[in-house]
Amino acid sequence: MAKKKPVGLVDGIIKPHPQQNKFLDSVDTCRFTLYGGAMGGGKSYILRWAPIRYMIKNYLERGARGMECALFCETYPALRDRHLDRARSYYPQSLGRWRGTDFILADKYGSGVLKFRNLDDASKYQSAEFAFIAIDELTKNDYQTFNDLRTRLRWPNTPHTPFAAATNPGGIGHSWVKQIWHDKQLPTELQRRFTVKDFNFVSALPSDNPWNTEEYIDSLDTLPEQMRKAYLLGDWNVFAGMFFTQFDVMKHTIEPFVIPPTWRIVASLDPGWASHCSFGIYAIDHEHNIYKVSNYYHRGLTTIQHVEGIYEFIKNGPGSEYTGGRMPDLVISGHDAWARKDRYAILSSEKTMQSCMAEAGIYLTRCITDRVAGWTNLKDALHREKFFLFKELCKPTVEEIASVMSDDKNPEDIQGRGNDPKVPDHALDETRYMLMSTHKAAMPKAEDWNRPSDYLHPRYRKRKGHIISQPLGYEKDWRTL
């Protein structure tokens, strides 16, 4: 069939600005495209039009009829608010008709179907096929969801079946999305068939969008610095809801160096079997600065395999050239190491990870499990610049610190509070165990205390700039004195 010129929808109806045009061009040529960054760039708008344009283009150029594409959001309320309600008003009646949450193109445009769906359970699409998949707010999804959906990306006699997404930084998927599209570091499994050229990142900034008013730009520019960097500048190292706001990748990640023989070598362990097992090696200098040297991070292995792997990691693994392969004199571990079975296992075993580690000459000490106190300790170490990580050797820890968000119900804890398998936190937990045992948070000086009881209770009096204290034991509330 002879190629025809496009019907003018892009110029006449969509009216994309230059950066949106870059996104559309990338969809035409690249396998995986991410349009991401700050607020107000017009990401969701162009994501609604990209599948429509794709189906019309394929009909006019190849005669392809009845193609099916999908646009996903993490939940149905998000799908309705961000896309369905707006698409119903944006799509002209001459373009097609609605059938529930599906938009069907008119016969003269190829009768293609754009399905609006949610991702409350990505596995329910296992038998579906789509010629084009679009996901809004990709960072709100885990890596497994991405893998599940890209297996649905196929259509008969169609050589190019693109995946496109739009997102802001932040969310449970921040780390893996940033790694693939922004940092250009593909996981091993993707490297078997793809290169970094297959994953194109198109930045989105509010200044790109001519429809934004000066008032809107001013609002973003006058936000607190952390929010300003995320919403106005699209900084992928800072985002709203970031739990460890004290973390600065440029400040806290350092070039590796040989550990002096007089420094302590210690380690910590967060056991895992179906989930990741994280083992970190640390060095502590004479001023109590803590350096995370390297990070063992593996899943799907047996206890014996983990123990053998950790022993080899200590002696000859990445980072051993800086520690000399020294055995740590203290190994702090999560309590699961003393369990006779993994929490998801059916059968118990007489062997525990603790007993197997002891047989290998690695003796474990139970950690302090207080989560909130542990996170406070880590924040303090970052703020006071007492904790550092060796570049390239502690990637899981860096990724988790940089991407984890605050929990909605308890802002003093990380998202999921340790119970959400979609939130990667094993390297963080292992780091928390270590700092609870080796780092002492700064305490305010007595003369800096400023509690009401310092002034109102007779046992606490200010005299000559000092606080004179007596043993506690009073029961009354200070407000009743």
Short mmCIF file of N, CA and C in Angstrom, two decimals, residues 332-470:
data_model
loop_
_atom_site.label_atom_id
_atom_site.label_comp_id
_atom_site.label_asym_id
_atom_site.label_seq_id
_atom_site.Cartn_x
_atom_site.Cartn_y
_atom_site.Cartn_z
N ILE A 332 27.24 -7.77 62.74
CA ILE A 332 25.90 -7.55 63.26
C ILE A 332 24.90 -8.16 62.27
N SER A 333 23.89 -8.84 62.78
CA SER A 333 22.95 -9.53 61.88
C SER A 333 21.51 -9.37 62.32
N GLY A 334 20.62 -9.37 61.34
CA GLY A 334 19.19 -9.44 61.61
C GLY A 334 18.84 -10.76 62.25
N HIS A 335 17.73 -10.78 62.99
CA HIS A 335 17.37 -11.95 63.78
C HIS A 335 16.98 -13.15 62.93
N ASP A 336 16.66 -12.96 61.65
CA ASP A 336 16.30 -14.09 60.80
C ASP A 336 17.44 -15.09 60.65
N ALA A 337 18.66 -14.66 60.95
CA ALA A 337 19.81 -15.57 60.84
C ALA A 337 19.72 -16.71 61.86
N TRP A 338 18.95 -16.52 62.92
CA TRP A 338 18.79 -17.56 63.94
C TRP A 338 17.54 -18.40 63.70
N ALA A 339 16.76 -18.06 62.68
CA ALA A 339 15.53 -18.82 62.38
C ALA A 339 15.87 -20.14 61.70
N ARG A 340 15.10 -21.17 61.98
CA ARG A 340 15.36 -22.48 61.40
C ARG A 340 14.72 -22.64 60.03
N LYS A 341 14.02 -21.63 59.59
CA LYS A 341 13.51 -21.65 58.21
C LYS A 341 13.23 -20.22 57.77
N ASP A 342 13.28 -20.03 56.46
CA ASP A 342 12.90 -18.76 55.88
C ASP A 342 11.42 -18.55 56.15
N ARG A 343 11.01 -17.29 56.31
CA ARG A 343 9.60 -17.02 56.63
C ARG A 343 8.64 -17.57 55.58
N TYR A 344 9.12 -17.78 54.33
CA TYR A 344 8.26 -18.29 53.27
C TYR A 344 8.45 -19.78 53.02
N ALA A 345 9.36 -20.40 53.78
CA ALA A 345 9.64 -21.82 53.55
C ALA A 345 8.57 -22.68 54.20
N ILE A 346 8.44 -23.92 53.71
CA ILE A 346 7.46 -24.87 54.25
C ILE A 346 8.11 -25.74 55.32
N LEU A 347 9.29 -26.24 55.04
CA LEU A 347 9.99 -27.13 55.95
C LEU A 347 11.08 -26.38 56.70
N SER A 348 11.23 -26.73 57.99
CA SER A 348 12.30 -26.14 58.78
C SER A 348 13.57 -26.96 58.62
N SER A 349 14.67 -26.41 59.11
CA SER A 349 15.95 -27.09 59.01
C SER A 349 16.68 -26.94 60.33
N GLU A 350 17.48 -27.94 60.68
CA GLU A 350 18.29 -27.85 61.90
C GLU A 350 19.38 -26.81 61.74
N LYS A 351 19.79 -26.56 60.52
CA LYS A 351 20.83 -25.59 60.24
C LYS A 351 20.23 -24.19 60.14
N THR A 352 20.83 -23.25 60.81
CA THR A 352 20.46 -21.84 60.65
C THR A 352 21.61 -21.11 59.96
N MET A 353 21.32 -19.92 59.46
CA MET A 353 22.40 -19.16 58.85
C MET A 353 23.46 -18.83 59.88
N GLN A 354 23.05 -18.58 61.11
CA GLN A 354 24.01 -18.27 62.17
C GLN A 354 24.95 -19.45 62.41
N SER A 355 24.41 -20.67 62.47
CA SER A 355 25.27 -21.84 62.72
C SER A 355 26.19 -22.11 61.53
N CYS A 356 25.68 -21.92 60.33
CA CYS A 356 26.52 -22.13 59.14
C CYS A 356 27.62 -21.09 59.05
N MET A 357 27.29 -19.84 59.40
CA MET A 357 28.31 -18.79 59.40
C MET A 357 29.38 -19.09 60.45
N ALA A 358 28.97 -19.60 61.61
CA ALA A 358 29.93 -19.93 62.67
C ALA A 358 30.89 -21.02 62.21
N GLU A 359 30.36 -22.00 61.49
CA GLU A 359 31.22 -23.06 60.96
C GLU A 359 32.26 -22.51 59.99
N ALA A 360 31.92 -21.40 59.32
CA ALA A 360 32.86 -20.76 58.39
C ALA A 360 33.78 -19.76 59.10
N GLY A 361 33.64 -19.65 60.42
CA GLY A 361 34.48 -18.73 61.17
C GLY A 361 33.97 -17.31 61.21
N ILE A 362 32.69 -17.12 60.89
CA ILE A 362 32.07 -15.80 60.92
C ILE A 362 31.01 -15.81 62.01
N TYR A 363 31.23 -15.08 63.09
CA TYR A 363 30.36 -15.16 64.26
C TYR A 363 29.45 -13.93 64.31
N LEU A 364 28.17 -14.20 64.42
CA LEU A 364 27.16 -13.14 64.32
C LEU A 364 26.74 -12.63 65.69
N THR A 365 26.40 -11.35 65.74
CA THR A 365 25.85 -10.70 66.92
C THR A 365 24.48 -10.15 66.56
N ARG A 366 23.50 -10.38 67.41
CA ARG A 366 22.14 -9.91 67.12
C ARG A 366 22.11 -8.37 67.07
N CYS A 367 21.36 -7.88 66.11
CA CYS A 367 21.25 -6.43 65.94
C CYS A 367 20.20 -5.83 66.86
N ILE A 368 20.20 -4.53 66.99
CA ILE A 368 19.12 -3.77 67.61
C ILE A 368 18.11 -3.46 66.52
N THR A 369 16.86 -3.84 66.73
CA THR A 369 15.88 -3.81 65.63
C THR A 369 15.03 -2.55 65.58
N ASP A 370 15.22 -1.62 66.48
CA ASP A 370 14.39 -0.41 66.51
C ASP A 370 14.52 0.33 65.19
N ARG A 371 13.48 0.35 64.39
CA ARG A 371 13.53 0.91 63.04
C ARG A 371 13.68 2.42 63.07
N VAL A 372 12.83 3.09 63.80
CA VAL A 372 12.85 4.55 63.80
C VAL A 372 14.17 5.08 64.35
N ALA A 373 14.64 4.49 65.44
CA ALA A 373 15.93 4.91 66.00
C ALA A 373 17.06 4.64 65.01
N GLY A 374 16.96 3.52 64.30
CA GLY A 374 17.99 3.20 63.31
C GLY A 374 18.03 4.19 62.17
N TRP A 375 16.86 4.57 61.65
CA TRP A 375 16.83 5.55 60.56
C TRP A 375 17.31 6.92 61.06
N THR A 376 16.95 7.27 62.29
CA THR A 376 17.42 8.53 62.85
C THR A 376 18.94 8.54 62.95
N ASN A 377 19.50 7.41 63.34
CA ASN A 377 20.94 7.29 63.44
C ASN A 377 21.61 7.47 62.07
N LEU A 378 21.03 6.85 61.05
CA LEU A 378 21.59 6.97 59.72
C LEU A 378 21.48 8.40 59.19
N LYS A 379 20.36 9.04 59.45
CA LYS A 379 20.20 10.44 59.04
C LYS A 379 21.23 11.33 59.74
N ASP A 380 21.46 11.06 61.01
CA ASP A 380 22.43 11.84 61.76
C ASP A 380 23.84 11.65 61.19
N ALA A 381 24.19 10.41 60.86
CA ALA A 381 25.52 10.13 60.31
C ALA A 381 25.71 10.82 58.96
N LEU A 382 24.65 10.85 58.15
CA LEU A 382 24.73 11.54 56.86
C LEU A 382 24.85 13.05 57.07
N HIS A 383 24.04 13.58 57.97
CA HIS A 383 24.04 15.03 58.20
C HIS A 383 25.39 15.51 58.74
N ARG A 384 25.98 14.74 59.63
CA ARG A 384 27.25 15.13 60.24
C ARG A 384 28.45 14.66 59.42
N GLU A 385 28.18 14.06 58.28
CA GLU A 385 29.24 13.55 57.39
C GLU A 385 30.17 12.60 58.13
N LYS A 386 29.52 11.62 58.78
CA LYS A 386 30.27 10.58 59.48
C LYS A 386 30.14 9.23 58.78
N PHE A 387 29.39 9.19 57.69
CA PHE A 387 29.14 7.93 56.98
C PHE A 387 29.37 8.14 55.49
N PHE A 388 30.19 7.27 54.88
CA PHE A 388 30.53 7.39 53.47
C PHE A 388 30.47 6.02 52.80
N LEU A 389 30.29 6.01 51.49
CA LEU A 389 30.22 4.77 50.73
C LEU A 389 31.23 4.81 49.59
N PHE A 390 31.90 3.68 49.37
CA PHE A 390 32.85 3.59 48.27
C PHE A 390 32.10 3.54 46.94
N LYS A 391 32.52 4.37 46.01
CA LYS A 391 31.88 4.41 44.70
C LYS A 391 31.98 3.07 44.00
N GLU A 392 30.93 2.70 43.29
CA GLU A 392 30.84 1.51 42.44
C GLU A 392 30.82 0.21 43.23
N LEU A 393 31.13 0.23 44.52
CA LEU A 393 31.17 -1.00 45.30
C LEU A 393 29.96 -1.16 46.22
N CYS A 394 29.15 -0.13 46.31
CA CYS A 394 28.00 -0.16 47.22
C CYS A 394 26.73 0.28 46.49
N LYS A 395 26.58 -0.12 45.24
CA LYS A 395 25.45 0.36 44.43
C LYS A 395 24.09 0.07 45.04
N PRO A 396 23.82 -1.15 45.56
CA PRO A 396 22.48 -1.38 46.14
C PRO A 396 22.16 -0.41 47.28
N THR A 397 23.15 -0.13 48.12
CA THR A 397 22.92 0.79 49.24
C THR A 397 22.69 2.21 48.74
N VAL A 398 23.49 2.66 47.81
CA VAL A 398 23.33 4.01 47.26
C VAL A 398 21.96 4.16 46.61
N GLU A 399 21.55 3.16 45.84
CA GLU A 399 20.26 3.23 45.15
C GLU A 399 19.10 3.27 46.14
N GLU A 400 19.19 2.47 47.21
CA GLU A 400 18.10 2.44 48.16
C GLU A 400 18.03 3.71 49.00
N ILE A 401 19.19 4.23 49.41
CA ILE A 401 19.20 5.49 50.17
C ILE A 401 18.64 6.62 49.31
N ALA A 402 19.02 6.64 48.05
CA ALA A 402 18.64 7.74 47.16
C ALA A 402 17.19 7.69 46.73
N SER A 403 16.55 6.52 46.79
CA SER A 403 15.22 6.39 46.20
C SER A 403 14.10 6.13 47.19
N VAL A 404 14.41 5.70 48.40
CA VAL A 404 13.34 5.31 49.33
C VAL A 404 12.57 6.54 49.78
N MET A 405 11.27 6.35 49.98
CA MET A 405 10.38 7.45 50.37
C MET A 405 9.85 7.24 51.78
N SER A 406 9.26 8.28 52.34
CA SER A 406 8.65 8.20 53.66
C SER A 406 7.35 7.42 53.59
N ASP A 407 7.02 6.72 54.66
CA ASP A 407 5.77 5.98 54.72
C ASP A 407 4.61 6.94 54.95
N ASP A 408 3.49 6.69 54.27
CA ASP A 408 2.33 7.58 54.38
C ASP A 408 1.75 7.61 55.79
N LYS A 409 1.76 6.45 56.47
CA LYS A 409 1.14 6.35 57.79
C LYS A 409 2.10 6.69 58.92
N ASN A 410 3.40 6.45 58.68
CA ASN A 410 4.40 6.76 59.69
C ASN A 410 5.58 7.44 59.01
N PRO A 411 5.59 8.75 58.96
CA PRO A 411 6.66 9.46 58.23
C PRO A 411 8.04 9.27 58.83
N GLU A 412 8.13 8.71 60.05
CA GLU A 412 9.43 8.44 60.66
C GLU A 412 10.04 7.14 60.17
N ASP A 413 9.31 6.39 59.36
CA ASP A 413 9.79 5.12 58.82
C ASP A 413 9.76 5.19 57.30
N ILE A 414 10.47 4.27 56.65
CA ILE A 414 10.48 4.26 55.19
C ILE A 414 9.20 3.64 54.66
N GLN A 415 8.93 3.86 53.40
CA GLN A 415 7.71 3.36 52.77
C GLN A 415 7.59 1.85 52.93
N GLY A 416 6.42 1.41 53.36
CA GLY A 416 6.17 -0.01 53.55
C GLY A 416 6.55 -0.54 54.91
N ARG A 417 7.36 0.22 55.67
CA ARG A 417 7.78 -0.15 57.02
C ARG A 417 8.34 -1.57 57.10
N GLY A 418 9.03 -1.96 56.05
CA GLY A 418 9.68 -3.27 56.03
C GLY A 418 8.78 -4.42 55.63
N ASN A 419 7.52 -4.13 55.29
CA ASN A 419 6.56 -5.20 54.99
C ASN A 419 6.09 -5.20 53.54
N ASP A 420 6.65 -4.32 52.71
CA ASP A 420 6.24 -4.23 51.32
C ASP A 420 7.34 -4.81 50.43
N PRO A 421 7.11 -6.00 49.83
CA PRO A 421 8.15 -6.60 49.00
C PRO A 421 8.51 -5.78 47.77
N LYS A 422 7.67 -4.81 47.42
CA LYS A 422 7.97 -3.96 46.25
C LYS A 422 8.98 -2.86 46.58
N VAL A 423 9.23 -2.63 47.87
CA VAL A 423 10.17 -1.58 48.29
C VAL A 423 11.51 -2.23 48.60
N PRO A 424 12.54 -2.00 47.79
CA PRO A 424 13.85 -2.58 48.08
C PRO A 424 14.48 -1.91 49.29
N ASP A 425 14.72 -2.68 50.35
CA ASP A 425 15.25 -2.07 51.57
C ASP A 425 16.26 -2.96 52.30
N HIS A 426 16.72 -4.04 51.67
CA HIS A 426 17.58 -4.99 52.37
C HIS A 426 18.96 -4.41 52.67
N ALA A 427 19.54 -3.67 51.72
CA ALA A 427 20.82 -3.02 51.99
C ALA A 427 20.66 -1.92 53.03
N LEU A 428 19.51 -1.26 53.03
CA LEU A 428 19.24 -0.23 54.03
C LEU A 428 19.13 -0.83 55.42
N ASP A 429 18.40 -1.96 55.52
CA ASP A 429 18.25 -2.61 56.83
C ASP A 429 19.61 -3.03 57.38
N GLU A 430 20.41 -3.62 56.53
CA GLU A 430 21.74 -4.07 56.96
C GLU A 430 22.60 -2.88 57.39
N THR A 431 22.48 -1.74 56.69
CA THR A 431 23.22 -0.54 57.07
C THR A 431 22.71 0.00 58.40
N ARG A 432 21.40 -0.07 58.58
CA ARG A 432 20.81 0.38 59.86
C ARG A 432 21.33 -0.45 61.03
N TYR A 433 21.41 -1.77 60.84
CA TYR A 433 21.93 -2.62 61.91
C TYR A 433 23.34 -2.19 62.32
N MET A 434 24.16 -1.90 61.31
CA MET A 434 25.55 -1.54 61.60
C MET A 434 25.63 -0.21 62.36
N LEU A 435 24.92 0.80 61.88
CA LEU A 435 25.04 2.10 62.52
C LEU A 435 24.45 2.12 63.92
N MET A 436 23.45 1.29 64.18
CA MET A 436 22.91 1.21 65.53
C MET A 436 23.94 0.66 66.51
N SER A 437 24.92 -0.07 66.01
CA SER A 437 25.94 -0.67 66.88
C SER A 437 27.24 0.11 66.92
N THR A 438 27.47 0.99 65.93
CA THR A 438 28.78 1.64 65.84
C THR A 438 28.73 3.16 65.84
N HIS A 439 27.56 3.76 65.55
CA HIS A 439 27.48 5.22 65.46
C HIS A 439 26.63 5.77 66.58
N LYS A 440 27.14 6.78 67.26
CA LYS A 440 26.39 7.44 68.32
C LYS A 440 25.95 8.81 67.84
N ALA A 441 24.66 8.99 67.79
CA ALA A 441 24.12 10.27 67.31
C ALA A 441 24.51 11.40 68.25
N ALA A 442 24.64 12.59 67.69
CA ALA A 442 25.00 13.76 68.49
C ALA A 442 23.88 14.08 69.47
N MET A 443 24.25 14.40 70.70
CA MET A 443 23.29 14.77 71.74
C MET A 443 23.43 16.25 72.06
N PRO A 444 22.32 16.92 72.33
CA PRO A 444 22.43 18.35 72.69
C PRO A 444 23.12 18.53 74.04
N LYS A 445 23.86 19.62 74.17
CA LYS A 445 24.51 19.91 75.44
C LYS A 445 23.46 20.31 76.47
N ALA A 446 23.75 20.04 77.74
CA ALA A 446 22.78 20.31 78.80
C ALA A 446 22.36 21.78 78.81
N GLU A 447 23.34 22.68 78.56
CA GLU A 447 22.99 24.10 78.61
C GLU A 447 22.15 24.54 77.43
N ASP A 448 22.03 23.64 76.39
CA ASP A 448 21.21 23.98 75.23
C ASP A 448 19.77 23.49 75.36
N TRP A 449 19.49 22.69 76.40
CA TRP A 449 18.13 22.18 76.56
C TRP A 449 17.18 23.34 76.83
N ASN A 450 15.98 23.20 76.33
CA ASN A 450 15.05 24.31 76.46
C ASN A 450 13.64 23.79 76.68
N ARG A 451 13.54 22.76 77.55
CA ARG A 451 12.22 22.22 77.85
C ARG A 451 11.53 23.09 78.89
N PRO A 452 10.20 23.15 78.88
CA PRO A 452 9.51 23.92 79.93
C PRO A 452 9.89 23.47 81.32
N SER A 453 10.11 22.15 81.51
CA SER A 453 10.44 21.65 82.84
C SER A 453 11.78 22.16 83.34
N ASP A 454 12.64 22.59 82.43
CA ASP A 454 13.93 23.14 82.84
C ASP A 454 13.74 24.41 83.67
N TYR A 455 12.64 25.08 83.42
CA TYR A 455 12.42 26.37 84.08
C TYR A 455 11.35 26.30 85.17
N LEU A 456 10.40 25.39 85.03
CA LEU A 456 9.25 25.39 85.93
C LEU A 456 9.38 24.41 87.07
N HIS A 457 10.08 23.31 86.91
CA HIS A 457 10.15 22.33 87.97
C HIS A 457 11.25 22.70 88.95
N PRO A 458 11.00 22.60 90.23
CA PRO A 458 11.99 23.03 91.23
C PRO A 458 13.27 22.22 91.20
N ARG A 459 13.28 21.03 90.62
CA ARG A 459 14.50 20.23 90.58
C ARG A 459 15.40 20.59 89.41
N TYR A 460 14.92 21.48 88.54
CA TYR A 460 15.72 21.95 87.41
C TYR A 460 15.73 23.47 87.43
N ARG A 461 16.83 24.06 87.84
CA ARG A 461 16.92 25.51 87.94
C ARG A 461 18.10 26.00 87.11
N LYS A 462 17.93 27.09 86.45
CA LYS A 462 19.04 27.72 85.74
C LYS A 462 19.82 28.61 86.70
N ARG A 463 21.11 28.30 86.88
CA ARG A 463 21.93 29.12 87.75
C ARG A 463 23.25 29.42 87.04
N LYS A 464 23.49 30.68 86.81
CA LYS A 464 24.73 31.12 86.19
C LYS A 464 24.95 30.44 84.83
N GLY A 465 23.86 30.26 84.07
CA GLY A 465 23.99 29.70 82.73
C GLY A 465 24.07 28.18 82.69
N HIS A 466 23.95 27.49 83.85
CA HIS A 466 24.04 26.03 83.87
C HIS A 466 22.75 25.45 84.43
N ILE A 467 22.49 24.21 84.08
CA ILE A 467 21.32 23.52 84.60
C ILE A 467 21.76 22.59 85.72
N ILE A 468 21.20 22.75 86.92
CA ILE A 468 21.50 21.88 88.04
C ILE A 468 20.43 20.80 88.08
N SER A 469 20.81 19.54 87.90
CA SER A 469 19.83 18.46 87.84
C SER A 469 19.89 17.63 89.10
N GLN A 470 18.74 17.06 89.47
CA GLN A 470 18.63 16.11 90.56
C GLN A 470 17.98 14.85 90.02
#
